[in-house]
Every structure is written in structure tokens, then in C-alpha cells.
Amino acid sequence: MALLILLVLYMIYESYIKKRREKESTYVTREALICLNCRYVIEKDFEPGDFIGLIKDTCPRCGGKMKIKGIYGVEVRI
Amino acid sequence: MSSTDLSTLLQVAWLIIFILIITGLYQRIQLKLWILNIKIRLNTIKSIFEEDKIRVKNMLRNMGLATSEVLLTRLLDFFTIEPVSIEPTDIIKRMDHLLRLTENSIKKLVEEALPNIGKNERSLVESTISIVAAIGLIYKIVRHYIIQGEREENYILIMQLTYLMPQILKITKIYHEALDAFMYGKPIGDGVGPLVAYMLAEKCNVTSKRVIDDTSVLEAVYKDRKLIIVKAEGPGSNVGHPGAVINRIVEELNGNVNLILTIDAALKLEGEDSGSIAEGVGAAIGDPGPEKIAIERAASKYNIPLRALVIKMDLREALTVIRKKIYESCEAAVSYIDRIIEESTTKGSTIIIAGIGNTMGIPG
Ligand SMILES: [Zn+2]
């Protein structure tokens, strides 16, 4: 009887672990901008219409033009 | 409770179990449970399908198409019939014809509905609708089998479907998640090929650029070698026709090419690391056939070494926005290419480097 209870408890524990492992991670899209003048790099959120290589925004350090160096998803933990 | 009561109860219980087994009734109960299980998951797929249809309608409305119903009904049920394979003569030619025809028909339908929208935005609409169509197809096929299985009480069919459902649901959720990238034109994991090609082009001195067949061909000088970089024309959602283009370039150069290197995303096996790079031999391209065979034929006709570089990832990573880890692997892949070029070619060589995959969000 004790063995049966142990078995049931183990199965519940295992399904809980499995569920936690399978919990889907969520991602936000970020982009890295590099200054064409002083090579300063900033990271910010993706905006619709952006693509790699697009010239946008000005550098906060020297006021030069910035280019999107990369766009990628970063995992967020809640 | 006395011990006689308990033993009577146990006997009755055993009797019920015995009757259930010999009459096969337990199988009926099992069948009903499985059907219930499938129907719950099918409803999830249905709600994903309906939600995504609304998202596409909103997207089309924002682009100025108020009545998207006609376009959607035509495109969501669009099909391509596979060529006859029992007689394989010229099957590649026939398949290529059908694939291009599918591509052009969808392009034309979208163009007619959205004449004032740019080419890149239109390509996003085409891809977005095709993803929703894929989800719709999954929904319709599962619904077909559950209705058939329930009507005919097909125990085997329902059992198979029950155990396949988690995988089917997972794929549906991946497509659902992929929709976000395709609606906004974000680079996806499958874009590693074009991304590596773009990064390489940024590093070297590009002398000319032309576009053939939706595919960009960049000529550049790098480490005293002539590089011909081939990638789909970006930054719209486009895979181009790298096979046909490589074949054409090799013919133009009369086979005077010292190396063809293809770079693509590859599905990893469970347990392998995402973003790991592997090299090998052959054409790294996952098309139904025509593009791949064109590269292989061009390489074998002139005895050109055909090398491949792949970046590994799972299906979810391939179809959704490119992960930072995989993005960093692309930078590593560029150095890897340097090594392959230096090891296997000499100064003055001509090298074709093809970045295979969807170039969405990646220009050039
Ligand atoms: Zn600056």
C-alpha cells in the first residue's frame, strides 16, 4: 500500500517537472545599432519596418548616423 | 466494514473488470477518451487558425484592403499538384515549372489585390497568408481523420492520432509564433545563410551587383580571390532561385570556378546545441529538388569542389525571429568561411559563396 502511494506521488512529481521543463520561453525582438562615425553600439527594441543595414536614428554620443547591425530575439524571463 | 463485506465488494469489482474485458467494452471507453483528448487539442488548433486569420485580415486592412475575404478564400485553399513520379523523365523540369507557377500565381493574386504596396511588403503578405494556409491545412486534415475515425470506430486510427497530436500541436504553435516575424519582416533563423552572405559582403570590397531571378549576385574581391556572393534579394520575404543562378554563373564562367560553398540552416537533432556550426560536402539547400540538383549538376559537370556549411537549430528557432545565440554563430561562420577559403583555394581563385534561406529582414 505504501509502495502504491509512493508510486502515485512520484508520477505526480514527474509530470510537474515535465510541465515546468516544457514551459515555453518568450522572446522579445531587439536590434543593435552601430554608429557609422564612432562605432558606438546601442541596443533597443525592434520597430516594424526595420531591417538589417537600415540607416536610422542618431548617435547619442557624437550625433552621427547609426546603422542597424543586427536584429535578434532575446529570451525574457517572467 | 466487516471482512466479508470487503471480499464481496472486491469480487464484484473483479466481475465488472472481467465483463469489460471479455465484451471489449473497455476498448469503447478507451476510444471515447482518446476522441475527447483529440477534440480538445483540435479545438486549440481551430482557435489558433481563427485568431491568425483575424490577424492577417487586420494586416491587410492596414495596408488598405478593406475586403480581404475574396483574396483569403482564394489563397488559403490554393494547392499545387505534385508532378507524376512514376515516370521520372524530366521530373525536375516539370517540378520547377509547377513551383515557379505556384510562386507567380500567388504573387499575381496579391499584386492585384494590393497594387499600391511595395514589393517587400507584398512578399510579407504572401508569406503570412501561406503560414495561415498551412495552419488551416493541419486543422482540416486532423478534423478529417477524427470525423472518419469516430464514425467508423477505427481504434487504430484514433490511437495513432492521439499519440501524434502533441507533435502536431507543437508544429501548429510554431507556425503561430512564426506569424509575428513574417508580419513585421524580422529576420528568422532560416535566414542564417543570407545573413552570413551579407556579413561577408560587408567585410569585402564589392565591385558589382546584379539581380537575376529574385536572387542577388555580388562580385567582390576578398583575400586576393574573386568572390561571387549569391543570396536571395532582400529585405523582403524571399528565398530566390540560388540553384538556377549558380548554374548560370558557372556556365557564364565556362566552369572556371575553384569552389562552390553553400551556407544554410539545418535542423538539429535533439540534444545538439543550437547555433553549432558543422561543415561537409554537398549542396546545403532544403528545396523540393530543382534548386539543389542545379547546383549539384553545375558542380559535377565541371568537377568543382562543392562544400557546405550549416548552422544547426530546431524548427521553432528556424521559423521564428533569429535568436541572439544563432546571430552570434553567423559571425563565427564568417571566420569559418575564411578558413575554408584559405585552406582549399589559392590566390586568384574564383569562389561562389551562396547563402541559402529566407532573406527576410536582411538586405542585399
Ligand atoms: Zn557616434
Short mmCIF file of C-alpha atoms in Angstrom, two decimals, chain A residues 24-29 32 43 46-54 67-75, chain B residues 120 170 173 177 180 184-187 195 198-199 202 235 316-317 321-325 327 331 361-363:
data_model
loop_
_atom_site.label_atom_id
_atom_site.label_comp_id
_atom_site.label_asym_id
_atom_site.label_seq_id
_atom_site.Cartn_x
_atom_site.Cartn_y
_atom_site.Cartn_z
CA GLU A 24 7.53 27.90 -23.40
CA SER A 25 10.06 30.67 -23.23
CA THR A 26 9.06 34.03 -24.67
CA TYR A 27 11.27 36.24 -26.78
CA VAL A 28 11.41 39.95 -27.47
CA THR A 29 12.99 41.28 -30.65
CA ALA A 32 21.80 46.55 -32.24
CA GLU A 43 20.63 48.08 -28.24
CA PHE A 46 12.67 46.38 -32.80
CA GLU A 47 10.27 48.66 -34.65
CA PRO A 48 8.13 47.44 -37.59
CA GLY A 49 9.76 48.22 -40.91
CA ASP A 50 13.31 47.90 -39.63
CA PHE A 51 15.79 45.60 -41.37
CA ILE A 52 19.49 44.91 -41.03
CA GLY A 53 21.58 47.60 -42.70
CA LEU A 54 18.93 50.34 -42.38
CA LYS A 67 23.03 51.71 -38.85
CA ILE A 68 21.21 48.55 -37.74
CA LYS A 69 23.93 45.97 -37.25
CA GLY A 70 21.75 43.08 -36.20
CA ILE A 71 18.22 42.08 -35.26
CA TYR A 72 17.66 39.13 -32.92
CA GLY A 73 15.33 37.63 -30.34
CA VAL A 74 16.31 37.76 -26.69
CA GLU A 75 14.68 35.47 -24.12
CA ASN B 120 8.81 43.87 -49.89
CA LYS B 170 3.68 21.74 -31.36
CA LYS B 173 2.16 26.56 -32.29
CA GLU B 177 4.62 32.05 -33.39
CA ASP B 180 4.85 37.52 -35.79
CA TYR B 184 6.79 42.58 -39.38
CA GLY B 185 9.61 41.34 -41.59
CA LYS B 186 12.00 40.31 -38.82
CA PRO B 187 14.95 38.09 -39.77
CA LEU B 195 22.85 36.78 -43.14
CA TYR B 198 25.54 39.74 -46.10
CA MET B 199 28.12 39.86 -43.29
CA GLU B 202 30.15 43.85 -45.69
CA PRO B 235 14.97 42.58 -47.39
CA ARG B 316 10.98 26.72 -33.78
CA GLU B 317 14.26 28.62 -33.99
CA VAL B 321 12.89 35.52 -35.04
CA ILE B 322 16.62 34.69 -35.11
CA ARG B 323 17.95 34.05 -31.61
CA LYS B 324 20.90 36.06 -30.37
CA LYS B 325 22.96 32.91 -29.96
CA TYR B 327 23.08 35.51 -34.71
CA GLU B 331 29.61 35.96 -37.07
CA GLY B 361 14.97 41.49 -42.83
CA ILE B 362 18.37 41.11 -44.48
CA PRO B 363 19.18 43.44 -47.38
#
